[in-house]
Coordinates of C-alpha atoms and ligand atoms in Angstrom, one line a residue:
X962 CA 5.3 -41.7 26.8
X963 CA 3.1 -43.6 24.4
X964 CA 1.3 -41.7 21.7
X965 CA -2.3 -41.1 22.8
X966 CA -5.2 -38.9 21.7
X967 CA -5.8 -36.0 24.0
X968 CA -9.0 -35.6 26.0
X969 CA -11.5 -33.2 24.4
X970 CA -11.4 -30.6 27.1
X971 CA -7.6 -30.4 26.9
X972 CA -7.9 -30.0 23.1
X973 CA -10.3 -27.1 23.6
X974 CA -8.0 -25.5 26.2
X975 CA -5.1 -25.7 23.8
X976 CA -7.3 -24.1 21.1
X977 CA -8.5 -21.5 23.6
X978 CA -4.9 -20.4 23.9
X979 CA -4.9 -19.3 20.3
X980 CA -8.5 -18.2 19.9
X981 CA -9.3 -16.4 23.2
X982 CA -5.9 -15.5 24.8
X983 CA -7.4 -12.6 26.7
X984 CA -10.7 -11.2 27.8
X985 CA -11.0 -8.9 24.8
X986 CA -10.8 -11.9 22.5
X987 CA -13.7 -13.6 24.3
X988 CA -15.7 -10.4 23.8
X989 CA -14.7 -10.3 20.2
X990 CA -15.9 -13.9 19.5
X991 CA -19.2 -13.4 21.3
X992 CA -20.0 -10.0 19.7
X993 CA -19.2 -11.5 16.3
X994 CA -21.6 -14.3 17.0
X995 CA -24.3 -11.8 17.9
X996 CA -23.7 -9.8 14.7
X997 CA -23.7 -13.1 12.6
X998 CA -27.1 -13.8 14.2
X999 CA -28.4 -10.5 12.8
X1000 CA -28.5 -8.6 16.0
X1001 CA -29.3 -4.9 15.9
X1002 CA -28.5 -4.4 19.6
X1003 CA -25.6 -5.8 21.4
X1004 CA -25.1 -5.2 25.1
X1005 CA -21.7 -5.9 26.5
X1006 CA -21.1 -6.0 30.3
X1007 CA -17.8 -6.8 31.9
X1008 CA -16.5 -6.9 35.4
X1009 CA -12.9 -6.6 36.5
X1010 CA -11.6 -6.2 33.0
X1011 CA -13.6 -9.2 31.9
X1012 CA -11.8 -11.7 34.1
X1013 CA -14.7 -11.9 36.5
X1014 CA -17.5 -11.6 34.1
X1015 CA -18.3 -11.1 30.5
X1016 CA -21.9 -11.0 29.5
X1017 CA -23.1 -10.4 26.0
X1018 CA -26.8 -10.0 25.2
X1019 CA -28.2 -9.6 21.8
X1020 CA -31.6 -9.4 20.0
X1021 CA -30.4 -11.7 17.1
X1022 CA -32.2 -14.8 15.7
X1023 CA -31.4 -17.0 18.8
X1024 CA -30.6 -20.7 18.9
X1025 CA -33.4 -23.4 19.0
X1026 CA -33.5 -25.6 22.1
X1027 CA -32.2 -28.8 20.4
X1028 CA -29.2 -27.0 18.9
X1029 CA -28.0 -25.4 22.2
X1030 CA -25.9 -28.4 23.2
X1031 CA -24.5 -28.7 19.7
X1032 CA -23.4 -25.0 19.8
X1033 CA -21.0 -25.9 22.6
X1034 CA -19.3 -28.7 20.7
X1035 CA -16.1 -28.5 18.8
X1036 CA -16.3 -27.9 15.1
X1037 CA -20.1 -27.2 15.2
X1038 CA -21.2 -24.3 13.1
X1039 CA -24.3 -23.2 11.3
X1040 CA -22.3 -20.9 9.0
X1041 CA -20.6 -23.2 6.5
X1042 CA -21.0 -26.7 5.3
X1043 CA -18.4 -27.3 2.7
X1044 CA -15.2 -25.9 1.0
X1045 CA -17.3 -23.8 -1.4
X1046 CA -19.0 -22.0 1.6
X1047 CA -15.6 -21.5 3.2
X1048 CA -14.2 -19.9 0.1
X1049 CA -16.9 -17.3 -0.1
X1050 CA -17.7 -16.9 3.6
X1051 CA -19.5 -13.7 4.5
X1052 CA -20.1 -14.3 8.2
X1053 CA -17.5 -13.3 10.8
X1054 CA -17.4 -16.8 12.3
X1055 CA -17.1 -20.1 10.4
X1056 CA -14.9 -22.5 12.4
X1057 CA -17.2 -23.6 15.2
X1058 CA -14.5 -23.1 17.7
X1059 CA -15.3 -20.1 19.7
X1060 CA -18.0 -21.3 22.1
X1061 CA -16.2 -24.6 23.0
X1062 CA -12.9 -22.7 23.5
X1063 CA -14.5 -20.2 25.8
X1064 CA -16.3 -22.9 27.7
X1065 CA -13.1 -24.8 28.2
X1066 CA -11.6 -21.9 30.2
X1067 CA -14.6 -20.5 32.0
X1068 CA -17.9 -21.1 33.7
X1069 CA -20.3 -20.5 30.8
X1070 CA -24.0 -20.1 30.5
X1071 CA -25.8 -19.9 27.2
X1072 CA -29.4 -18.7 27.2
X1073 CA -31.3 -18.3 24.0
X1074 CA -34.8 -18.0 22.5
X1075 CA -35.9 -18.1 18.9
X1076 CA -38.8 -16.2 17.5
X1077 CA -41.4 -19.0 17.5
X1078 CA -40.6 -20.3 21.0
X1079 CA -42.7 -19.3 24.0
X1080 CA -39.7 -19.0 26.3
X1081 CA -36.0 -19.4 26.2
X1082 CA -33.7 -22.3 27.1
X1083 CA -30.4 -22.5 28.9
X1084 CA -27.3 -24.7 28.9
X1085 CA -24.2 -24.3 31.0
X1086 CA -20.9 -25.8 31.9
X1087 CA -17.7 -25.2 33.8
X1088 CA -14.7 -26.1 31.7
X1089 CA -16.7 -28.7 29.8
X1090 CA -20.3 -29.4 28.8
X1091 CA -21.7 -32.4 30.8
X1092 CA -24.5 -33.1 28.4
X1093 CA -27.3 -31.9 30.7
X1094 CA -30.6 -31.3 29.1
X1095 CA -31.4 -27.6 28.4
X1096 CA -33.4 -25.9 31.1
X1097 CA -36.3 -23.5 30.5
X1098 CA -35.3 -19.9 31.1
X1099 CA -36.9 -16.5 30.8
X1100 CA -35.4 -14.6 27.8
X1101 CA -36.5 -12.3 25.0
X1102 CA -35.8 -13.4 21.4
X1103 CA -32.1 -13.4 21.1
X1104 CA -29.1 -14.8 23.0
X1105 CA -27.2 -14.1 26.2
X1106 CA -23.8 -15.7 26.8
X1107 CA -22.2 -15.3 30.2
X1108 CA -18.6 -16.3 30.8
X1109 CA -17.4 -16.1 34.4
X1110 CA -14.1 -16.6 36.1
X1111 CA -12.1 -16.6 32.9
X1112 CA -9.0 -18.9 32.9
X1113 CA -10.0 -20.2 36.4
X1114 CA -8.7 -23.6 35.4
X1115 CA -5.6 -22.5 33.5
X1116 CA -3.6 -20.6 36.2
X1117 CA -0.6 -20.1 33.9
X1118 CA -2.8 -18.1 31.5
X1119 CA -4.5 -16.2 34.2
X1120 CA -1.1 -15.1 35.5
X1121 CA -0.4 -13.4 32.2
X1122 CA -3.4 -11.1 32.5
X1123 CA -2.5 -7.5 32.9
X1124 CA -4.2 -5.0 35.1
X1125 CA -8.0 -4.8 35.0
X1126 CA -7.8 -1.4 33.3
X1127 CA -5.5 -2.7 30.6
X1128 CA -7.7 -5.6 29.8
X1129 CA -10.7 -3.3 29.7
X1130 CA -8.9 -1.0 27.4
X1131 CA -8.5 -3.8 25.0
X1132 CA -12.2 -4.6 25.2
X1133 CA -13.2 -1.0 24.7
X1134 CA -10.8 -0.7 21.7
X1135 CA -12.3 -3.8 20.2
X1136 CA -15.9 -2.4 20.6
X1137 CA -14.8 0.8 19.0
X1138 CA -13.3 -1.1 16.1
X1139 CA -16.3 -3.2 15.4
X1140 CA -18.8 -0.3 16.0
X1141 CA -17.0 1.7 13.3
X1142 CA -17.8 -1.0 10.7
X1143 CA -21.2 -2.3 11.9
X1144 CA -23.4 0.8 11.7
X1145 CA -26.4 -1.4 11.4
X1146 CA -26.1 -2.4 15.1
X1147 CA -26.3 -0.5 18.4
X1148 CA -23.8 -1.2 21.1
X1149 CA -23.6 -0.5 24.8
X1150 CA -20.7 -1.2 27.0
X1151 CA -20.6 -1.4 30.8
X1152 CA -17.6 -1.9 33.0
X1153 CA -18.1 -2.7 36.7
X1154 CA -21.7 -1.5 36.4
X1155 CA -20.7 1.8 34.9
X1156 CA -21.8 2.6 31.3
X1157 CA -18.9 3.7 29.2
X1158 CA -20.4 3.6 25.7
X1159 CA -23.9 3.9 24.2
X1160 CA -24.3 3.8 20.5
X1161 CA -27.6 3.6 18.7
X1162 CA -27.8 2.0 15.3
X1163 CA -26.7 4.5 12.7
X1164 CA -28.8 4.1 9.6
X1165 CA -28.3 7.5 7.9
X1166 CA -25.2 9.2 6.6
X1167 CA -25.2 11.9 9.3
X1168 CA -25.7 9.3 11.9
X1169 CA -22.8 7.3 10.6
X1170 CA -20.6 10.4 10.6
X1171 CA -21.7 11.2 14.1
X1172 CA -20.6 7.7 15.2
X1173 CA -17.2 8.2 13.6
X1174 CA -16.9 11.5 15.4
X1175 CA -17.9 9.9 18.7
X1176 CA -15.3 7.2 18.4
X1177 CA -12.5 9.0 16.5
X1178 CA -13.1 12.6 17.7
X1179 CA -14.7 15.6 16.0
X1180 CA -11.3 16.8 14.9
X1181 CA -10.8 13.7 12.8
X1182 CA -14.0 14.1 11.0
X1183 CA -13.4 17.8 10.5
X1184 CA -9.9 17.0 9.0
X1185 CA -10.9 14.0 7.0
X1186 CA -11.9 13.6 3.4
X1187 CA -14.5 11.1 2.3
X1188 CA -13.3 8.5 -0.2
X1189 CA -15.5 6.4 -2.5
X1190 CA -13.7 4.6 -5.2
X1191 CA -14.7 1.6 -7.3
X1192 CA -12.5 -0.1 -9.8
X1193 CA -12.3 -3.6 -11.3
X1194 CA -14.4 -5.3 -8.7
X1195 CA -12.6 -3.5 -5.8
X1196 CA -14.3 -0.8 -3.7
X1197 CA -12.8 1.5 -1.1
X1198 CA -14.9 3.8 1.1
X1199 CA -14.4 5.7 4.2
X1200 CA -12.6 8.6 5.7
X1201 CA -9.0 9.6 5.1
X1202 CA -7.4 12.1 7.6
X1203 CA -5.6 15.0 5.9
X1204 CA -1.8 14.6 6.1
X1205 CA -1.7 17.7 8.4
X1206 CA -3.8 15.7 10.8
X1207 CA -1.0 13.2 11.2
X1208 CA -0.6 11.5 14.6
X1209 CA 2.4 10.6 16.6
X1210 CA 1.0 7.2 17.2
X1211 CA -0.8 4.7 15.0
X1212 CA -3.9 5.0 17.1
X1213 CA -6.4 6.2 14.6
X1214 CA -6.1 3.6 11.9
X1215 CA -9.1 1.4 11.1
X1216 CA -9.1 -0.8 8.1
X1217 CA -11.7 -3.4 7.2
X1218 CA -11.7 -6.0 4.5
X1219 CA -15.2 -7.2 3.7
X1220 CA -16.5 -6.1 7.0
X1221 CA -13.6 -7.7 9.0
X1222 CA -11.1 -5.6 10.9
X1223 CA -7.7 -6.6 9.7
X1224 CA -4.1 -5.9 10.4
X1225 CA -2.3 -6.5 7.1
X1226 CA 1.3 -5.7 6.2
X1227 CA 0.5 -5.4 2.5
X1228 CA -2.3 -3.0 3.0
X1229 CA -0.4 -1.1 5.7
X1230 CA 2.4 -0.6 3.2
X1231 CA 0.1 0.6 0.5
X1232 CA -1.3 3.2 2.9
X1233 CA 2.1 4.3 4.2
X1234 CA 3.3 4.8 0.6
X1235 CA 0.2 6.8 -0.3
X1236 CA 1.0 9.2 2.5
X1237 CA 4.7 9.2 2.3
X1238 CA 5.0 12.2 0.0
X1239 CA 2.9 14.3 2.3
X1240 CA 3.8 13.3 5.8
X1241 CA 6.8 13.3 8.0
X1242 CA 7.9 9.7 8.3
X1243 CA 7.8 9.7 12.1
X1244 CA 4.1 10.4 12.0
X1245 CA 1.1 8.1 11.3
X1246 CA -1.8 8.8 9.1
X1247 CA -5.4 8.5 10.4
X1248 CA -8.0 6.7 8.5
X1249 CA -11.2 4.7 8.6
X1250 CA -11.4 2.6 5.5
X1251 CA -13.6 -0.1 4.1
X1252 CA -12.2 -2.3 1.4
X1253 CA -14.6 -4.6 -0.4
X1254 CA -14.0 -7.3 -2.9
X1255 CA -15.3 -10.6 -4.1
X1256 CA -14.9 -12.9 -1.0
X1257 CA -13.4 -15.5 -3.3
X1258 CA -10.4 -13.2 -3.7
X1259 CA -9.7 -13.2 0.0
X1260 CA -8.7 -16.1 2.3
X1261 CA -9.9 -15.3 5.8
X1262 CA -8.8 -18.6 7.2
X1263 CA -5.2 -17.8 7.9
X1264 CA -5.1 -16.6 11.5
X1265 CA -6.6 -18.0 14.7
X1266 CA -8.2 -14.7 15.5
X1267 CA -9.0 -13.9 11.9
X1268 CA -7.2 -10.6 12.1
X1269 CA -5.1 -11.4 9.1
X1270 CA -6.2 -12.2 5.5
X1271 CA -4.5 -13.3 2.3
X1272 CA -5.4 -11.9 -1.1
X1273 CA -5.4 -14.0 -4.1
X1274 CA -4.2 -11.0 -6.2
X1275 CA -2.3 -9.1 -3.7
X1276 CA -0.5 -6.8 -6.1
X1277 CA -3.8 -5.6 -7.6
X1278 CA -5.2 -4.9 -4.1
X1279 CA -2.1 -3.1 -3.0
X1280 CA -2.0 -0.9 -6.1
X1281 CA -5.7 -0.1 -5.9
X1282 CA -5.5 0.9 -2.3
X1283 CA -2.3 2.9 -2.8
X1284 CA -3.7 4.6 -6.0
X1285 CA -7.1 5.5 -4.5
X1286 CA -5.7 7.2 -1.4
X1287 CA -2.7 8.7 -3.2
X1288 CA -5.0 10.3 -5.9
X1289 CA -7.4 11.5 -3.2
X1290 CA -4.6 13.3 -1.4
X1291 CA -3.3 14.8 -4.5
X1292 CA -6.6 16.1 -5.7
X1293 CA -7.0 18.3 -2.6
X1294 CA -6.8 21.9 -3.3
X1295 CA -7.1 24.8 -1.0
X1296 CA -10.6 25.0 0.3
X1297 CA -10.5 27.4 3.2
X1298 CA -14.1 26.6 4.0
X1299 CA -13.3 23.1 4.8
X1300 CA -9.9 22.7 6.2
X1301 CA -6.9 24.3 7.9
X1302 CA -8.9 26.4 10.2
X1303 CA -7.0 28.0 12.9
X1304 CA -8.8 27.7 16.2
X1305 CA -7.8 29.9 19.1
X1306 CA -7.5 27.7 22.0
X1307 CA -9.0 30.1 24.5
X1308 CA -12.5 31.2 24.3
X1309 CA -12.7 34.9 23.7
X1310 CA -14.5 35.5 27.0
X1311 CA -11.6 34.6 29.2
X1312 CA -8.8 35.6 26.9
X1313 CA -6.5 38.3 28.0
X1314 CA -4.7 40.3 25.5
X1315 CA -1.3 39.3 26.9
X1316 CA -1.9 35.6 26.4
X1317 CA -0.1 34.2 23.4
X1318 CA -2.4 32.9 20.8
X1319 CA -2.3 29.3 20.1
X1320 CA -3.2 27.5 17.0
X1321 CA -4.5 24.0 16.5
X1322 CA -1.4 23.2 14.4
X1323 CA 1.8 21.4 15.1
X1324 CA 4.1 23.0 17.6
X1325 CA 6.8 25.1 16.2
X1326 CA 9.4 23.7 18.5
X1327 CA 9.1 20.3 16.9
X1328 CA 12.6 19.2 15.7
X1329 CA 11.4 18.7 12.1
X1330 CA 10.7 22.3 11.8
X1331 CA 14.2 23.5 11.9
X1332 CA 15.5 20.6 9.9
X1333 CA 14.0 22.0 6.8
X1334 CA 16.7 24.6 6.8
X1335 CA 14.2 27.2 7.5
X1336 CA 15.1 29.0 10.7
X1337 CA 16.6 32.4 10.9
X1338 CA 19.9 31.0 12.0
X1339 CA 20.1 29.0 8.8
X1340 CA 19.4 32.1 6.7
X1341 CA 22.2 32.2 4.2
X1342 CA 23.6 35.5 3.0
X1343 CA 24.3 33.9 -0.3
X1344 CA 20.6 33.6 -0.9
X1345 CA 19.7 35.4 -4.0
X1346 CA 16.5 36.8 -5.3
X1347 CA 16.9 35.0 -8.6
X1348 CA 15.2 31.8 -7.6
X1349 CA 12.1 33.6 -6.6
X1350 CA 12.0 35.9 -9.5
X1351 CA 12.6 33.3 -12.1
X1352 CA 9.8 31.2 -10.6
X1353 CA 7.3 34.0 -10.9
X1354 CA 8.6 34.7 -14.4
X1355 CA 8.4 31.1 -15.4
X1356 CA 5.1 30.4 -13.8
X1357 CA 2.2 31.7 -15.9
X1358 CA 0.7 33.1 -12.8
X1359 CA -1.3 36.1 -14.0
X1360 CA -1.2 38.3 -11.1
X1361 CA -4.8 39.4 -10.6
X1362 CA -5.7 43.0 -9.9
X1363 CA -6.9 43.5 -6.4
X1364 CA -10.3 44.6 -7.7
X1365 CA -10.9 41.2 -8.9
X1366 CA -13.3 39.3 -6.7
X1367 CA -11.6 37.4 -4.0
X1368 CA -14.2 34.7 -4.5
X1369 CA -12.3 33.4 -7.5
X1370 CA -9.3 32.7 -5.4
X1371 CA -9.7 30.4 -2.4
X1372 CA -6.5 31.8 -0.9
X1373 CA -7.4 35.4 -1.6
X1374 CA -4.9 38.2 -2.1
X1375 CA -1.7 39.0 -0.3
X1376 CA -1.8 42.0 2.0
X1377 CA 1.7 41.9 3.6
X1378 CA 4.5 39.8 4.9
X1379 CA 5.1 39.2 8.5
X1380 CA 8.6 39.1 9.9
X1381 CA 9.9 37.9 6.6
X1382 CA 8.2 34.5 7.3
X1383 CA 4.5 34.6 6.9
X1384 CA 2.3 35.9 4.1
X1385 CA -0.9 37.6 5.2
X1386 CA -3.7 37.4 2.7
X1387 CA -7.3 38.2 2.7
X1388 CA -10.1 36.1 1.2
X1389 CA -13.9 36.1 1.5
X1390 CA -14.0 34.5 4.9
X1391 CA -11.2 36.3 6.6
X1392 CA -7.4 36.1 7.0
X1393 CA -5.1 33.6 5.4
X1394 CA -1.7 33.0 6.9
X1395 CA 0.9 31.2 4.7
X1396 CA 4.2 29.8 5.7
X1397 CA 6.0 31.1 2.6
X1398 CA 9.0 28.7 2.6
X1399 CA 6.9 25.6 3.3
X1400 CA 4.4 26.5 0.6
X1401 CA 7.0 27.4 -1.9
X1402 CA 8.9 24.2 -1.2
X1403 CA 5.8 22.1 -2.0
X1404 CA 5.1 24.1 -5.1
X1405 CA 8.6 23.6 -6.4
X1406 CA 8.7 20.0 -5.5
X1407 CA 5.6 19.3 -7.4
X1408 CA 6.9 21.3 -10.4
X1409 CA 10.1 19.4 -10.4
X1410 CA 8.2 16.1 -10.4
X1411 CA 6.1 17.3 -13.3
X1412 CA 9.1 18.3 -15.3
X1413 CA 10.9 15.1 -14.6
X1414 CA 8.0 13.0 -15.9
X1415 CA 7.8 15.2 -19.0
X1416 CA 11.4 14.8 -20.2
X1417 CA 13.5 16.1 -17.4
X1418 CA 14.2 19.2 -15.5
X1419 CA 15.5 22.0 -17.7
X1420 CA 19.0 23.1 -17.1
X1421 CA 20.9 26.4 -17.6
X1422 CA 24.6 26.6 -18.2
X1423 CA 26.6 28.5 -15.6
X1424 CA 28.6 31.4 -17.0
X1425 CA 31.4 30.4 -14.7
X1426 CA 31.4 26.6 -14.0
X1427 CA 31.8 26.0 -10.3
X1428 CA 34.5 23.7 -9.0
X1429 CA 33.6 21.8 -5.9
X1430 CA 35.9 19.9 -3.6
X1431 CA 34.6 16.8 -2.0
X1432 CA 36.2 13.6 -0.6
X1433 CA 37.1 11.1 -3.2
X1434 CA 34.3 8.7 -2.4
X1435 CA 31.7 11.4 -2.8
X1436 CA 33.2 12.4 -6.1
X1437 CA 33.1 8.8 -7.3
X1438 CA 29.5 8.5 -6.3
X1439 CA 28.5 11.6 -8.1
X1440 CA 30.5 10.7 -11.2
X1441 CA 28.8 7.3 -11.4
X1442 CA 25.4 9.1 -11.3
X1443 CA 26.3 11.6 -13.9
X1444 CA 23.6 10.5 -16.4
X1445 CA 20.9 10.3 -13.8
X1446 CA 21.7 13.8 -12.5
X1447 CA 21.5 15.2 -16.0
X1448 CA 17.8 14.5 -15.9
X1449 CA 17.6 16.7 -12.8
X1450 CA 19.2 19.5 -14.8
X1451 CA 22.5 19.1 -13.1
X1452 CA 25.5 18.8 -15.4
X1453 CA 28.9 17.9 -13.9
X1454 CA 32.2 16.4 -14.8
X1455 CA 35.0 15.0 -12.7
X1456 CA 37.7 17.7 -12.3
X1457 CA 40.2 15.7 -10.2
X1458 CA 40.4 12.9 -7.7
X1459 CA 38.5 14.9 -5.1
X1460 CA 36.7 17.6 -7.1
X1461 CA 34.0 18.0 -9.6
X1462 CA 33.0 20.8 -11.9
X1463 CA 29.4 21.9 -12.2
X1464 CA 28.5 23.2 -15.6
X1465 CA 24.8 23.6 -15.6
X1466 CA 22.0 23.7 -13.0
X1467 CA 18.2 24.1 -13.1
X1468 CA 17.3 27.8 -13.5
X1469 CA 15.6 27.7 -10.1
X1470 CA 18.8 26.7 -8.4
X1471 CA 20.9 29.4 -10.0
X1472 CA 22.8 31.2 -7.3
X1473 CA 21.9 28.6 -4.7
X1474 CA 24.4 26.6 -2.6
X1475 CA 25.1 23.9 -5.2
X1476 CA 28.0 22.5 -3.2
X1477 CA 25.9 21.6 -0.2
X1478 CA 23.3 20.1 -2.4
X1479 CA 25.8 17.9 -4.2
X1480 CA 27.4 16.8 -0.9
X1481 CA 24.0 15.8 0.3
X1482 CA 23.3 13.9 -2.9
X1483 CA 26.6 12.1 -2.8
X1484 CA 25.8 10.8 0.7
X1485 CA 22.4 9.7 -0.4
X1486 CA 23.0 6.2 0.9
X1487 CA 23.5 7.4 4.5
X1488 CA 20.6 9.6 4.3
X1489 CA 18.3 6.8 3.6
X1490 CA 18.1 6.3 7.3
X1491 CA 17.7 10.0 8.0
X1492 CA 14.0 10.3 8.4
X1493 CA 13.9 14.1 8.9
X1494 CA 13.8 14.8 5.3
X1495 CA 11.2 12.8 3.4
X1496 CA 12.8 9.7 4.9
X1497 CA 10.1 7.3 3.8
X1498 CA 9.7 8.6 0.4
X1499 CA 9.5 5.9 -2.2
X1500 CA 12.7 6.4 -4.0
X1501 CA 15.9 8.5 -4.3
X1502 CA 14.3 10.5 -7.1
X1503 CA 11.9 12.2 -4.8
X1504 CA 14.6 12.8 -2.3
X1505 CA 16.7 14.6 -4.8
X1506 CA 13.8 16.8 -5.9
X1507 CA 12.8 17.5 -2.3
X1508 CA 16.3 18.6 -1.6
X1509 CA 16.3 20.8 -4.6
X1510 CA 13.0 22.3 -3.7
X1511 CA 14.1 23.0 -0.2
X1512 CA 17.2 24.7 -1.5
X1513 CA 15.4 26.8 -4.1
X1514 CA 12.4 27.7 -1.9
X1515 CA 12.2 31.2 -0.5
X1516 CA 14.2 31.6 2.6
X1517 CA 13.3 33.5 5.8
X1518 CA 13.8 37.2 5.7
X1519 CA 13.6 37.3 1.9
X1520 CA 11.4 40.3 1.2
X1521 CA 8.5 39.5 -1.2
X1522 CA 6.5 41.9 -3.3
X1523 CA 2.7 41.7 -3.3
X1524 CA 2.7 40.3 -6.9
X1525 CA 5.2 37.7 -5.8
X1526 CA 3.1 36.7 -2.9
X1527 CA 0.0 36.6 -5.0
X1528 CA 1.9 34.5 -7.5
X1529 CA 2.7 32.0 -4.8
X1530 CA -0.9 31.9 -3.6
X1531 CA -2.1 31.1 -7.2
X1532 CA 0.6 28.4 -7.5
X1533 CA -0.6 26.9 -4.3
X1534 CA -4.1 26.7 -5.6
X1535 CA -2.9 24.9 -8.6
X1536 CA -0.6 22.5 -6.8
X1537 CA -1.3 19.1 -5.6
X1538 CA -0.8 18.5 -1.9
X1539 CA -0.2 22.2 -1.4
X1540 CA -1.8 22.1 2.0
X1541 CA 1.3 20.5 3.5
X1542 CA 4.9 21.0 3.1
X1543 CA 7.0 17.8 2.3
X1544 CA 7.2 17.1 6.0
X1545 CA 3.4 17.1 6.5
X1546 CA 3.3 20.5 8.3
X1547 CA 0.5 22.7 7.2
X1548 CA 1.5 25.4 4.7
X1549 CA -1.4 27.7 5.5
X1550 CA -4.2 28.3 7.9
X1551 CA -7.4 30.3 7.7
X1552 CA -8.6 32.6 10.4
X1553 CA -12.2 33.5 9.9
X1554 CA -13.7 36.9 10.5
X1555 CA -16.0 35.3 13.1
X1556 CA -12.9 34.0 14.9
X1557 CA -11.4 37.4 14.8
X1558 CA -14.6 39.0 16.0
X1559 CA -14.7 36.6 18.9
X1560 CA -11.2 37.6 19.8
X1561 CA -12.2 41.2 20.1
X1562 CA -15.5 40.5 21.7
X1563 CA -17.2 42.1 18.8
X1564 CA -20.9 41.8 18.2
X1565 CA -21.8 40.9 21.8
Ligands
ATP2577 N1 -25.3 -15.0 19.7 C1 -25.7 -16.0 18.9 N2 -26.9 -16.0 18.3 C2 -27.3 -17.0 17.5 N3 -26.6 -18.1 17.3 C3 -25.4 -18.2 17.9 C4 -24.9 -17.2 18.7 N4 -23.7 -17.6 19.2 C5 -23.4 -18.8 18.6 N5 -24.4 -19.2 17.9 C6 -24.5 -20.4 17.1 O1 -23.5 -21.3 17.7 C7 -22.7 -21.8 16.7 C8 -21.3 -21.9 17.3 O2 -20.7 -20.7 17.6 P1 -19.1 -20.5 17.6 O3 -18.8 -19.1 17.8 O4 -18.5 -21.6 18.4 O5 -18.8 -20.9 16.1 P2 -18.9 -20.0 14.7 O6 -19.3 -18.7 15.0 O7 -19.7 -20.8 13.8 O8 -17.4 -20.1 14.2 P3 -16.1 -19.4 14.9 O9 -15.4 -20.4 15.8 O10 -15.3 -19.0 13.7 O11 -16.6 -18.2 15.7 C9 -22.7 -20.7 15.6 O12 -22.4 -21.3 14.3 C10 -24.2 -20.3 15.7 O13 -25.0 -21.1 14.9
MG2578 MG1 -18.3 -17.5 16.4

């Protein structure tokens, strides 16, 4: 075949394959046009998942009569004129490709009226614009675009469409996504004549929060922390879900760069890292985040649907995002008022005493729970009291007298221990329940980390050095890491081809099962893929310390005294991320007096 220039309509159809590959992409382009036109109300109506009809009506600035035919032409835009404009583009659109692409695969009608016109004007076409003159039409100031019979002339594409409900789900997800970032506009969505969403413009902070709650759920807002960080020309705002609010799917992750929803590997990585220390690696954090920077620092022209961006200084952006979220999570201290409330699932009125109580916390049967070595079967008889006692001796926790006001201590004072597992404590608002092992593990882990950054974890010589037999490969591995392990307070020498001798260990690990710990350390490589234990944590260092913390933490059935329990509560209050164990499970919950009263139908 000879080389020939393709006809315009075919070019547009090819482009449409990239820009508007499914109904939700058409909705996206049209809604973005409305927002670029300054609309404060956008009405979206679709039928049969958008395949039959997509109608978007807005109250934006409108298009003057003489520009209507131009709007349907390829590469026609009012948003940029030159390279400079493109480099600092602030509008959602800029390529002048959306309307001609949509027109090429549908029957399209564009009706619009500008403020100083007495009525509106309309142009239309099926597959292509036939240069007909605009016709007068009744319309308020603003624009309506109607696209019918999507992909009617590209049967191959039409065949790829999924069920109506799937296509509609994509549309509805897109509207949620844009509504979470354009609080200045109101949105309504109708599917097959049925209204599924109605959002008024949200101008105040409470209104914005209400919109976030409407889209992401009340639970998210209740379990999220506000973030507002500015540094070196970068700004990050929004809501970060607490690690204990982790999801099993990545379905609550909204990230915007300069008002544009993006999916970005680099930013995704920064966020995963920020949470890695506080969340089980099979879970996903929840967030609604707005990153702002000088438009010159971002290239938005890298993806046909503009869902990806490139950063001029990607390392700086990555580190800023990681740092801001990481710091925010670490700054969290117990605030019973705000978080970790236990909600009894049943309302008190229909709750029978025999019913088991349920908490709004992860299920205890989750596999990760027992993997921490904290189940009664795993209870080791070798477990000695020394680790706990030395902790309390070492920590400068001044055990407060019970007369001291509970107000000083968010986690209150210990009352008792339940089945050797939970600590019961009392604070101003009611009852606090603490998972002693999980909490202690976090406290130790953070202590180890502190010590490591301040010169290394102290070590204590063993009176009787312990000889441990391993396979030869493991002994080699440990020997080669001899220097590194010294920093963790572990001193060892090779004793033979398949054995090593341990001479000193951190005081907290005295009397613990060192052999198992070392075997685990020696197979560190294999464990990189084992996600049950801090799998995604940044580096081996943290895994070692997490292992040590788990080994040294209080085991089940270890009886604690009240001062020991209070000591742990005080340590938790001081410790970063103490609300979750290393696997992201909550370490404590609050049960308010009001909640208890409801349980007993008190005060009715
Ligand atoms: N709802 C609307 N209200 C006012 N003007 C609009 C509207 N929709 C489109 N326009 C005008 O039509 C032009 C073409 O729209 P189109 O979506 O094809 O391109 P674009 O938005 O400029 O760029 P992109 O292809 O990146 O979306 C726009 O530049 C704008 O001037
Ligand atoms: Mg556009």
